Coordinates of C-alpha atoms in Angstrom, one line a residue:
M1 CA 9.6 22.3 30.0
E2 CA 12.0 24.4 32.1
L3 CA 14.6 21.7 31.8
L4 CA 14.4 21.6 28.0
E5 CA 14.6 25.3 27.9
A6 CA 17.7 25.3 30.2
N7 CA 19.4 22.6 28.1
L8 CA 18.9 24.6 24.9
K9 CA 20.2 27.8 26.4
K10 CA 23.5 26.0 27.3
I11 CA 24.2 25.2 23.7
E12 CA 23.4 28.5 22.1
K13 CA 25.8 29.2 19.1
R14 CA 27.6 25.9 19.6
N15 CA 28.3 23.4 16.9
Y16 CA 25.2 21.6 15.6
R17 CA 26.2 18.3 17.1
S18 CA 25.7 19.7 20.6
Y19 CA 21.9 19.3 19.9
T20 CA 22.4 15.6 20.9
T21 CA 22.5 16.8 24.5
I22 CA 18.8 17.5 24.5
K23 CA 17.8 13.9 23.9
G24 CA 15.5 12.5 26.6
K25 CA 12.2 12.9 28.3
Y26 CA 10.6 16.2 29.4
D27 CA 7.6 16.9 31.6
F28 CA 5.2 19.6 30.3
E29 CA 2.7 18.9 33.2
D30 CA -0.2 17.9 30.9
F31 CA 1.9 15.8 28.5
Q32 CA 5.3 14.2 28.2
L33 CA 7.7 15.1 25.4
F34 CA 10.3 12.5 24.2
I35 CA 13.2 13.6 22.0
D36 CA 14.3 10.2 20.7
T37 CA 16.8 11.0 18.0
V38 CA 18.6 14.2 17.0
Q39 CA 19.7 14.8 13.5
A40 CA 23.5 14.8 13.0
D41 CA 23.5 18.0 11.0
P42 CA 21.1 20.6 9.5
Y43 CA 20.8 18.7 6.2
A44 CA 20.1 15.2 7.8
P45 CA 16.6 13.9 8.2
P46 CA 14.7 15.8 11.0
S47 CA 14.8 14.7 14.6
R48 CA 12.3 12.2 15.9
V49 CA 10.0 13.5 18.7
R50 CA 7.0 12.0 20.5
A51 CA 4.4 13.5 22.8
K52 CA 2.1 11.5 25.1
R53 CA -1.0 12.8 26.8
A54 CA -3.1 10.8 29.3
W55 CA -6.7 10.0 28.3
S56 CA -8.0 11.8 31.4
L57 CA -6.7 15.1 30.0
T58 CA -8.2 14.7 26.5
D59 CA -11.9 14.0 27.0
L60 CA -11.5 11.4 24.2
A61 CA -11.4 8.3 26.3
W62 CA -14.7 7.3 24.7
L63 CA -12.6 6.3 21.6
K64 CA -11.3 3.3 23.5
E65 CA -14.8 1.8 23.4
T66 CA -15.1 2.1 19.6
S67 CA -14.1 -0.5 17.0
T68 CA -10.6 -1.0 15.9
D69 CA -11.5 0.5 12.5
Y70 CA -13.1 3.5 14.1
Q71 CA -9.9 4.0 16.2
R72 CA -7.7 3.6 13.1
A73 CA -9.7 6.4 11.4
A74 CA -9.6 8.5 14.5
R75 CA -5.9 8.3 14.7
D76 CA -5.7 9.2 11.1
F77 CA -7.9 12.3 11.6
I78 CA -5.9 13.5 14.6
A79 CA -2.7 13.2 12.6
R80 CA -4.3 15.3 9.8
Y81 CA -5.5 17.9 12.3
F82 CA -2.1 18.1 13.9
N83 CA -0.5 18.6 10.5
Q84 CA -3.0 21.4 9.7
L85 CA -2.1 23.1 13.0
A86 CA 1.6 22.7 12.3
E87 CA 1.6 24.1 8.8
R88 CA 2.3 27.5 10.2
E89 CA 5.6 26.2 11.6
N90 CA 7.5 24.5 8.8
H91 CA 10.0 23.0 11.2
V92 CA 7.4 20.5 12.4
S93 CA 6.0 17.6 10.3
I94 CA 4.0 14.4 10.8
G95 CA 3.5 11.4 8.6
L96 CA 0.4 11.4 6.5
T97 CA -1.1 9.0 3.9
G98 CA -2.8 11.2 1.2
Q99 CA -6.3 10.2 0.4
T100 CA -6.3 6.9 2.2
I101 CA -6.8 5.9 5.8
L102 CA -4.0 3.5 6.6
D103 CA -3.0 1.9 9.9
H104 CA -0.3 4.5 10.6
T105 CA 2.0 5.1 13.6
S106 CA 2.0 8.9 13.5
V107 CA -0.7 8.7 16.2
V108 CA -0.9 5.7 18.6
F109 CA -3.6 4.8 21.2
D110 CA -2.7 2.7 24.2
E111 CA -4.2 2.1 27.6
E112 CA -2.4 5.2 29.0
G113 CA -3.3 7.8 26.4
I114 CA -2.7 9.3 23.0
E115 CA 0.8 9.4 21.6
L116 CA 1.8 11.7 18.7
R117 CA 4.9 10.9 16.8
F118 CA 6.4 13.5 14.5
R119 CA 9.6 15.2 13.3
V120 CA 11.2 18.5 14.2
E121 CA 13.9 20.2 12.1
L122 CA 16.1 21.8 14.6
P123 CA 17.1 25.3 13.5
A124 CA 20.7 26.4 12.7
D125 CA 22.7 29.2 11.0
G126 CA 25.0 27.1 8.8
R127 CA 26.2 24.5 11.4
T128 CA 25.7 26.8 14.4
I129 CA 22.8 26.2 16.8
L130 CA 20.0 28.7 17.0
A131 CA 18.9 27.8 20.5
K132 CA 16.5 30.8 20.9
K133 CA 14.6 29.7 17.8
A134 CA 14.6 26.1 19.0
I135 CA 13.1 27.2 22.3
N136 CA 10.4 29.0 20.5
I137 CA 9.6 25.9 18.4
L138 CA 9.8 23.3 21.2
T139 CA 8.4 25.1 24.2
F140 CA 5.9 27.6 22.6
Y141 CA 4.5 26.5 19.3
L142 CA 4.8 22.7 19.6
P143 CA 2.9 22.5 23.0
K144 CA 0.0 24.5 21.4
F145 CA -0.2 22.0 18.5
I146 CA 0.0 19.0 20.8
R147 CA -2.7 20.3 23.2
R148 CA -5.1 21.4 20.5
A149 CA -4.8 18.1 18.6
T150 CA -5.4 15.9 21.6
I151 CA -8.4 17.5 23.4
E152 CA -12.0 17.1 22.3
R153 CA -13.1 20.7 22.6
E154 CA -10.4 21.9 20.2
I155 CA -10.9 19.2 17.6
P156 CA -13.7 19.5 15.0
I157 CA -15.5 16.6 16.6
E158 CA -18.3 16.2 14.1
E159 CA -15.7 16.0 11.3
L160 CA -13.8 13.4 13.2
K161 CA -16.9 11.3 13.7
R162 CA -17.8 11.6 10.0
H163 CA -14.2 10.6 9.1
C164 CA -14.5 7.5 11.3
E165 CA -18.0 6.5 10.2
V166 CA -17.0 6.6 6.5
A167 CA -14.1 4.3 7.2
E168 CA -16.3 1.9 9.2
D169 CA -18.8 1.9 6.3
Q170 CA -16.0 0.9 3.8
V171 CA -14.9 -1.9 6.1
A172 CA -18.5 -3.1 6.3
L173 CA -18.9 -3.0 2.5
R174 CA -15.6 -4.9 1.9
R175 CA -16.8 -7.6 4.3
Q176 CA -19.9 -8.2 2.3
L177 CA -18.1 -8.9 -1.0
A178 CA -17.4 -12.5 -0.3
E179 CA -21.0 -13.4 0.7
H180 CA -22.3 -11.8 -2.5
N181 CA -19.6 -13.5 -4.6
L182 CA -18.0 -10.2 -5.6
V183 CA -14.4 -9.0 -5.9
A184 CA -15.3 -5.3 -6.0
F185 CA -18.1 -2.8 -5.5
V186 CA -18.4 0.7 -7.1
A187 CA -21.1 2.9 -5.5
D188 CA -23.4 5.1 -7.5
G189 CA -22.3 8.7 -7.3
S190 CA -18.6 7.8 -7.0
V191 CA -16.0 10.2 -8.6
L192 CA -13.4 8.1 -10.4
P193 CA -11.2 10.6 -12.3
R194 CA -8.4 12.4 -10.5
I195 CA -7.2 16.0 -11.2
A196 CA -3.9 14.8 -12.8
G197 CA -1.4 11.9 -12.8
N198 CA 0.5 13.6 -10.0
C199 CA -2.5 14.7 -8.0
D200 CA -4.8 12.2 -6.2
L201 CA -7.6 14.7 -5.5
P202 CA -11.0 14.2 -7.3
M203 CA -11.6 15.9 -10.6
Q204 CA -14.0 18.8 -10.3
D205 CA -17.2 18.5 -12.4
A206 CA -16.4 14.9 -13.3
V207 CA -19.1 12.5 -14.5
T208 CA -20.2 10.5 -11.5
F209 CA -20.6 6.8 -11.7
T210 CA -23.9 5.0 -12.2
S211 CA -24.2 1.2 -12.1
P212 CA -25.9 -0.6 -15.0
D213 CA -29.1 -2.2 -13.6
S214 CA -28.0 -5.7 -14.5
L215 CA -24.9 -5.5 -12.2
A216 CA -26.5 -3.3 -9.6
I217 CA -26.6 -4.5 -6.0
E218 CA -27.5 -2.9 -2.7
L219 CA -25.2 -3.4 0.3
N220 CA -25.7 -2.3 3.9
T221 CA -23.5 0.0 6.0
P222 CA -23.7 0.8 9.8
N223 CA -23.7 4.6 9.3
R224 CA -25.1 5.5 5.9
G225 CA -27.5 2.7 5.5
T226 CA -28.1 1.0 2.2
I227 CA -25.8 1.9 -0.7
R228 CA -26.5 1.0 -4.4
G229 CA -23.7 0.3 -6.8
M230 CA -22.1 -2.0 -9.3
G231 CA -21.0 -5.4 -8.0
I232 CA -18.1 -7.0 -10.0
P233 CA -18.6 -10.7 -9.7
K234 CA -15.8 -13.3 -9.1
G235 CA -14.5 -15.0 -12.2
I236 CA -13.1 -13.3 -15.4
T237 CA -14.3 -9.7 -16.0
L238 CA -13.3 -7.6 -19.0
I239 CA -13.4 -3.8 -19.0
V240 CA -13.7 -2.8 -22.7
G241 CA -14.5 0.3 -24.7
G242 CA -12.9 2.9 -26.9
G243 CA -9.9 5.0 -26.0
F244 CA -10.4 7.8 -23.5
H245 CA -13.8 6.5 -22.3
G246 CA -12.6 5.6 -18.8
K247 CA -11.4 1.9 -18.8
S248 CA -8.1 2.4 -17.0
T249 CA -9.7 5.1 -14.8
L250 CA -12.2 2.5 -13.5
L251 CA -9.4 -0.1 -13.0
T252 CA -7.3 2.4 -11.1
A253 CA -10.2 3.3 -8.8
I254 CA -10.7 -0.4 -8.1
E255 CA -7.0 -1.2 -7.5
R256 CA -6.7 1.7 -5.1
S257 CA -9.8 0.7 -3.1
I258 CA -8.1 -2.2 -1.3
Y259 CA -7.8 0.6 1.3
D260 CA -10.3 3.0 2.8
H261 CA -10.6 6.6 1.5
I262 CA -11.3 9.8 3.3
P263 CA -14.6 11.7 3.1
G264 CA -14.8 13.8 0.0
D265 CA -12.3 11.7 -2.0
G266 CA -15.0 10.4 -4.4
R267 CA -14.0 6.8 -3.9
E268 CA -15.1 6.5 -0.3
Y269 CA -17.7 3.9 -1.2
I270 CA -15.6 1.9 -3.7
V271 CA -14.2 -1.3 -2.1
T272 CA -12.1 -4.1 -3.4
E273 CA -11.2 -7.5 -2.0
H274 CA -8.1 -6.8 0.1
S275 CA -5.7 -9.2 -1.6
A276 CA -6.4 -7.9 -5.1
T277 CA -3.1 -7.3 -6.8
K278 CA -2.3 -5.5 -10.1
I279 CA 0.4 -7.2 -12.1
R280 CA 2.3 -5.9 -15.2
A281 CA 5.3 -6.4 -17.4
E282 CA 8.5 -5.2 -15.7
D283 CA 11.5 -5.4 -17.9
G284 CA 14.9 -5.9 -16.2
R285 CA 13.6 -7.1 -12.8
C286 CA 15.2 -10.1 -11.0
V287 CA 13.5 -13.5 -10.6
H288 CA 14.6 -16.0 -7.9
N289 CA 14.3 -19.8 -8.3
L290 CA 10.6 -19.6 -9.4
D291 CA 8.6 -22.3 -11.1
L292 CA 7.3 -20.7 -14.3
S293 CA 6.5 -23.9 -16.2
N294 CA 2.7 -23.3 -16.2
Y295 CA 3.4 -20.3 -18.5
I296 CA 6.9 -20.7 -19.9
N297 CA 8.7 -23.9 -20.8
H298 CA 11.0 -25.6 -23.4
L299 CA 13.3 -22.6 -23.5
P300 CA 16.2 -22.7 -26.0
M301 CA 19.4 -24.5 -24.8
G302 CA 17.2 -26.7 -22.6
R303 CA 17.0 -24.1 -19.8
N304 CA 14.8 -25.2 -16.9
T305 CA 11.8 -23.1 -16.0
E306 CA 10.8 -25.1 -13.0
C307 CA 13.5 -23.4 -11.0
F308 CA 14.0 -20.2 -13.0
S309 CA 16.3 -17.3 -12.1
T310 CA 17.4 -14.2 -13.9
Q311 CA 18.7 -10.7 -13.1
D312 CA 17.2 -9.3 -16.3
A313 CA 13.7 -10.6 -17.0
S314 CA 11.9 -9.8 -20.2
G315 CA 8.5 -8.3 -20.2
S316 CA 6.7 -11.6 -20.6
T317 CA 8.9 -13.4 -18.1
S318 CA 8.5 -10.7 -15.5
Q319 CA 4.7 -10.7 -15.8
A320 CA 4.5 -14.5 -15.6
A321 CA 6.8 -14.3 -12.5
W322 CA 4.6 -11.7 -10.9
L323 CA 1.5 -13.8 -11.5
Q324 CA 3.1 -16.9 -10.0
E325 CA 4.5 -14.9 -7.0
S326 CA 1.1 -13.5 -6.4
I327 CA -0.4 -17.0 -6.2
E328 CA 2.4 -17.9 -3.8
A329 CA 1.4 -15.0 -1.6
G330 CA -2.2 -16.0 -1.4
V331 CA -3.7 -13.5 -3.8
K332 CA -7.3 -14.3 -4.9
T333 CA -7.9 -11.5 -7.5
L334 CA -5.6 -10.3 -10.3
L335 CA -5.9 -6.9 -11.9
I336 CA -4.4 -6.4 -15.4
D337 CA -4.3 -3.5 -17.8
E338 CA -3.3 -4.4 -21.3
D339 CA -1.5 -1.1 -21.7
T340 CA 1.2 -2.2 -19.2
S341 CA 1.3 -5.9 -20.2
A342 CA 3.6 -7.9 -22.4
T343 CA 1.6 -8.6 -25.6
N344 CA 3.1 -12.1 -26.1
F345 CA 2.2 -13.1 -22.5
M346 CA -1.4 -11.9 -22.9
I347 CA -2.3 -13.3 -26.4
R348 CA -1.1 -15.3 -29.4
D349 CA -3.6 -14.9 -32.3
E350 CA -4.3 -17.5 -35.0
R351 CA -2.0 -16.0 -37.6
M352 CA 1.0 -16.0 -35.2
Q353 CA 0.1 -19.6 -34.2
A354 CA 0.2 -20.6 -37.9
L355 CA 3.5 -18.8 -38.5
V356 CA 5.3 -19.9 -35.3
T357 CA 4.2 -23.3 -34.2
K358 CA 3.6 -24.2 -30.5
G359 CA 6.8 -26.3 -30.5
D360 CA 8.8 -23.1 -31.2
E361 CA 7.0 -20.9 -28.7
P362 CA 7.9 -21.3 -25.1
I363 CA 5.1 -19.0 -23.8
T364 CA 1.6 -20.3 -23.0
P365 CA -0.4 -17.0 -23.2
L366 CA -2.6 -16.0 -20.3
V367 CA -5.8 -16.2 -22.4
D368 CA -5.3 -20.0 -22.4
R369 CA -4.6 -20.2 -18.6
I370 CA -7.0 -17.6 -17.2
G371 CA -9.9 -20.0 -17.2
Q372 CA -7.9 -22.6 -15.3
L373 CA -6.8 -20.0 -12.8
R374 CA -10.6 -19.4 -12.1
D375 CA -11.7 -23.1 -12.2
E376 CA -8.7 -24.8 -10.6
L377 CA -7.4 -22.2 -8.2
D378 CA -10.5 -20.0 -7.6
I379 CA -8.5 -16.9 -8.7
S380 CA -10.5 -14.1 -10.3
T381 CA -9.1 -11.8 -12.9
L382 CA -10.2 -8.2 -13.9
I383 CA -8.7 -7.1 -17.2
V384 CA -8.8 -3.8 -19.1
M385 CA -8.9 -5.0 -22.7
G386 CA -9.3 -2.9 -25.8
G387 CA -7.2 -4.7 -28.5
S388 CA -8.0 -8.4 -28.4
G389 CA -11.4 -10.1 -28.7
D390 CA -10.0 -13.5 -27.9
Y391 CA -10.6 -12.9 -24.2
L392 CA -14.4 -12.8 -25.0
D393 CA -14.4 -16.6 -25.2
V394 CA -13.4 -17.0 -21.6
A395 CA -15.0 -13.9 -20.0
D396 CA -17.8 -14.3 -17.4
T397 CA -18.7 -10.6 -17.3
V398 CA -17.9 -7.8 -19.9
I399 CA -18.3 -4.2 -18.9
Q400 CA -18.0 -1.5 -21.6
M401 CA -17.0 2.0 -20.5
H402 CA -18.8 4.6 -22.7
D403 CA -18.5 8.3 -21.9
Y404 CA -17.2 7.4 -18.5
Q405 CA -20.3 5.2 -17.7
A406 CA -20.4 1.5 -17.3
V407 CA -22.6 -0.6 -19.6
D408 CA -23.1 -4.4 -19.1
V409 CA -22.4 -5.9 -22.5
T410 CA -22.0 -9.5 -21.4
E411 CA -24.9 -10.8 -23.5
K412 CA -23.7 -8.8 -26.6
A413 CA -20.2 -10.2 -26.1
K414 CA -21.7 -13.7 -26.2
Q415 CA -23.5 -12.9 -29.5
V416 CA -20.2 -11.6 -31.0
V417 CA -18.4 -14.8 -30.0
A418 CA -21.2 -16.9 -31.7
Q419 CA -21.2 -14.7 -34.8
H420 CA -17.4 -14.5 -35.1
P421 CA -15.9 -17.7 -33.7
T422 CA -12.2 -17.8 -33.3
S423 CA -9.9 -20.1 -35.2
R424 CA -7.0 -19.9 -32.7
K425 CA -6.0 -23.1 -30.9
N426 CA -6.0 -23.4 -27.1
E427 CA -2.3 -23.8 -26.0
G428 CA -3.0 -24.5 -22.4
S429 CA -5.0 -27.8 -22.5
E430 CA -3.0 -29.5 -19.8
A431 CA -3.9 -28.9 -16.2
L432 CA -2.1 -26.3 -14.1
K433 CA 0.7 -27.9 -12.2
S434 CA 0.7 -27.5 -8.5
V435 CA 3.6 -25.3 -7.4
K436 CA 5.1 -25.5 -3.9
P437 CA 5.9 -22.1 -2.2
R438 CA 9.6 -21.2 -2.1
Q439 CA 11.7 -20.8 1.1
I440 CA 13.6 -17.6 2.0
N441 CA 17.0 -17.4 3.5
R442 CA 16.8 -15.2 6.6
T443 CA 20.5 -15.3 7.1
A444 CA 21.1 -13.7 3.7
L445 CA 18.9 -10.8 4.8
Q446 CA 20.9 -10.4 8.0
K447 CA 24.1 -10.3 6.0
Q448 CA 22.7 -7.6 3.8
L449 CA 22.1 -5.4 6.9
E450 CA 25.5 -6.1 8.4
E451 CA 27.3 -5.1 5.2
G452 CA 25.2 -1.9 4.9
K453 CA 25.4 -0.7 8.5
F454 CA 21.8 -1.7 9.3
R455 CA 20.4 1.1 7.0
I456 CA 16.7 1.0 6.4
Q457 CA 15.5 4.0 4.4
A458 CA 12.5 4.8 2.2
K459 CA 12.5 8.2 0.5
D460 CA 9.5 7.6 -1.6
T461 CA 7.2 4.7 -2.7
G462 CA 9.6 3.6 -5.5
S463 CA 12.7 2.6 -3.6
L464 CA 13.7 0.9 -0.4
R465 CA 17.2 0.8 1.0
F466 CA 18.0 -2.3 2.9
G467 CA 21.6 -2.5 4.0
R468 CA 23.6 -1.9 0.9
E469 CA 20.9 -2.7 -1.6
F470 CA 18.5 -0.2 -3.1
V471 CA 15.4 -2.3 -4.1
D472 CA 13.4 -0.9 -7.0
I473 CA 9.7 -1.3 -6.2
S474 CA 8.4 1.4 -8.5
A475 CA 6.2 -1.1 -10.3
L476 CA 4.2 -1.8 -7.1
A477 CA 1.4 0.6 -7.9
Q478 CA -0.8 -0.3 -4.8
I479 CA 1.7 0.9 -2.2
E480 CA 0.1 4.1 -1.0
S481 CA 2.8 5.7 1.1
D482 CA 6.5 5.8 1.7
S483 CA 5.6 4.9 5.3
Q484 CA 4.4 1.5 4.1
V485 CA 7.8 1.1 2.3
H486 CA 9.6 2.0 5.6
A487 CA 7.5 -0.5 7.4
I488 CA 8.4 -3.2 4.9
G489 CA 12.0 -2.6 5.6
W490 CA 11.5 -3.0 9.3
L491 CA 9.4 -6.1 8.8
W492 CA 12.3 -7.6 6.9
F493 CA 14.6 -6.6 9.8
Q494 CA 12.4 -8.5 12.3
F495 CA 12.2 -11.4 9.9
A496 CA 16.0 -11.6 9.6
Q497 CA 16.5 -11.8 13.3
M498 CA 16.2 -15.6 13.1
H499 CA 18.7 -17.5 11.0
G500 CA 18.2 -20.2 8.5
W501 CA 15.5 -20.9 5.9
E502 CA 11.9 -19.8 6.4
K503 CA 9.7 -22.5 4.9
Q504 CA 6.4 -20.5 4.9
P505 CA 7.2 -16.9 4.3
T506 CA 3.6 -15.9 3.6
K507 CA 2.4 -17.4 6.9
A508 CA 5.3 -15.8 8.7
F509 CA 4.6 -12.3 7.5
N510 CA 0.8 -12.7 8.0
A511 CA 1.5 -13.5 11.6
M512 CA 3.7 -10.5 12.0
L513 CA 1.1 -8.1 10.5
N514 CA -1.9 -9.5 12.2
N515 CA -0.6 -9.5 15.8
G516 CA 0.0 -5.9 17.0
W517 CA 2.4 -5.3 14.1
Y518 CA 3.8 -1.9 15.2
T519 CA 4.6 -3.1 18.7
M520 CA 7.6 -4.9 17.3
M521 CA 8.7 -1.8 15.4
P522 CA 10.8 1.1 16.5
T523 CA 8.8 4.0 17.9
H524 CA 8.8 5.9 14.6
G525 CA 5.9 8.0 13.4
D526 CA 6.5 7.2 9.7
L527 CA 5.4 3.6 9.5
A528 CA 2.1 2.3 8.0
K529 CA 0.8 -1.2 7.7
P530 CA 1.5 -2.8 4.3
R531 CA -0.2 -6.0 2.9
T532 CA 1.7 -9.3 3.1
V533 CA 1.5 -9.5 -0.7
D534 CA 3.4 -6.2 -1.0
V535 CA 6.0 -7.2 1.6
L536 CA 6.7 -10.3 -0.4
A537 CA 6.5 -8.6 -3.8
A538 CA 9.2 -6.1 -2.6
M539 CA 11.4 -8.9 -1.4
N540 CA 11.1 -10.7 -4.7
R541 CA 12.7 -7.6 -6.3
M542 CA 15.7 -7.7 -3.9
R543 CA 18.5 -8.8 -6.2
K544 CA 20.6 -10.4 -3.4
A545 CA 17.7 -12.2 -1.8
E546 CA 18.1 -16.0 -1.6
Y547 CA 15.2 -18.4 -2.4
K548 CA 14.9 -22.1 -2.8

């Protein structure tokens, strides 16, 4: 500590760049402080700092004996507690993940101890160093935050245990989905609505969820015991109902529950099969050498859809592309909301079929392929549908949302189908064609970095800078944190270190993410583990990516 204080005193009132002299390792007796990077000027991103404390000084060594999911939640809790302590000093910040418990690098456990990774905004007056203030931050306030966040007697330990047990229970619930032939589970008493579109906190006084008896199932958890709720079976499920009754709210809760939620969120006992992916229309996106022939063919001018590329996809083309890319990435459950879908991709009714013959329509609508996705590829689909009854012919389960409560209307839907048979023709009678996964050119990614001075930046969840290119990923609604976006960029960096074509990208990224993923990353505190499907979905939107 004395060395850091002395180094800071030497640069009092100097130009801001003199802060670079304080980079290095400092001994604070009961922890080590590492100043890894120093911001170039007062307006640059804050400096990266780490603190490591031995297990023997924390009384938290018992955490090493718990499950990996318990440890993940414990690391998340410690990061939140450190943030709570640091709120009084706005120069210090740590990476957080909102209402979800992700595998984050802001706190890391290893054999030696607990490591906190955070950022410090070094103070200045214009571009002149304020060393006395920096000393106050780095040698007075910061050590207090570090010590309190990494010792058992200072942490609200019962809250930590509750935090970890809730995460363990969600993992246990998610593991039981497959054995019960489910894609999702929504526990009774869950709070689905959020305060606002820009606030992920639970709505106060909201109607809590209750499962219809016909879909109710009881699952077991290690900490809370038996939990009753609605099981959504594999196959084709429709969520129907009038406007403003909670259809999209239910779907949003399900799509977000591929991850665990913190206690008090209202969704902490809602779980979804981890690969479940929400797809939508996305006008203007790029598509790279993708086989769309199962959904789009015989285009005007004889354009080939077995190896289709565009830099400006239409709504229907983009949604078909996203569906096919998801299958390529190993997705087993598709989530769709008709409000964000291309109508001509979803349905073509009997009148439009009579007016525009099949020979003049390149698109085979999803309604005619969805059953084949289930039967031939074992892919389930969950769709919010309020405007077309044609999907009732293929649905296995129909859930009506009425006054924010779920009602099983599957039998009623069958009666409606019998009483009001459709006259539309099935346009997808031929079997789904098997499509080989594409290869990705690693060398092209390396070239992108070289041209862009190896810049990997994520300012929010909607954009990733990789080299020169800014990749628009705003449509990927299931990315929870910009830390996941940042991690995606660094995964691409690691992927690009080998040259040539990667024949099995999905397998390659799975291996990277399932084998100590953050050990191959820089020692940054703003990285969180993404899903393989999201890593690939982001790459599919890189306009200069090369596929074959």
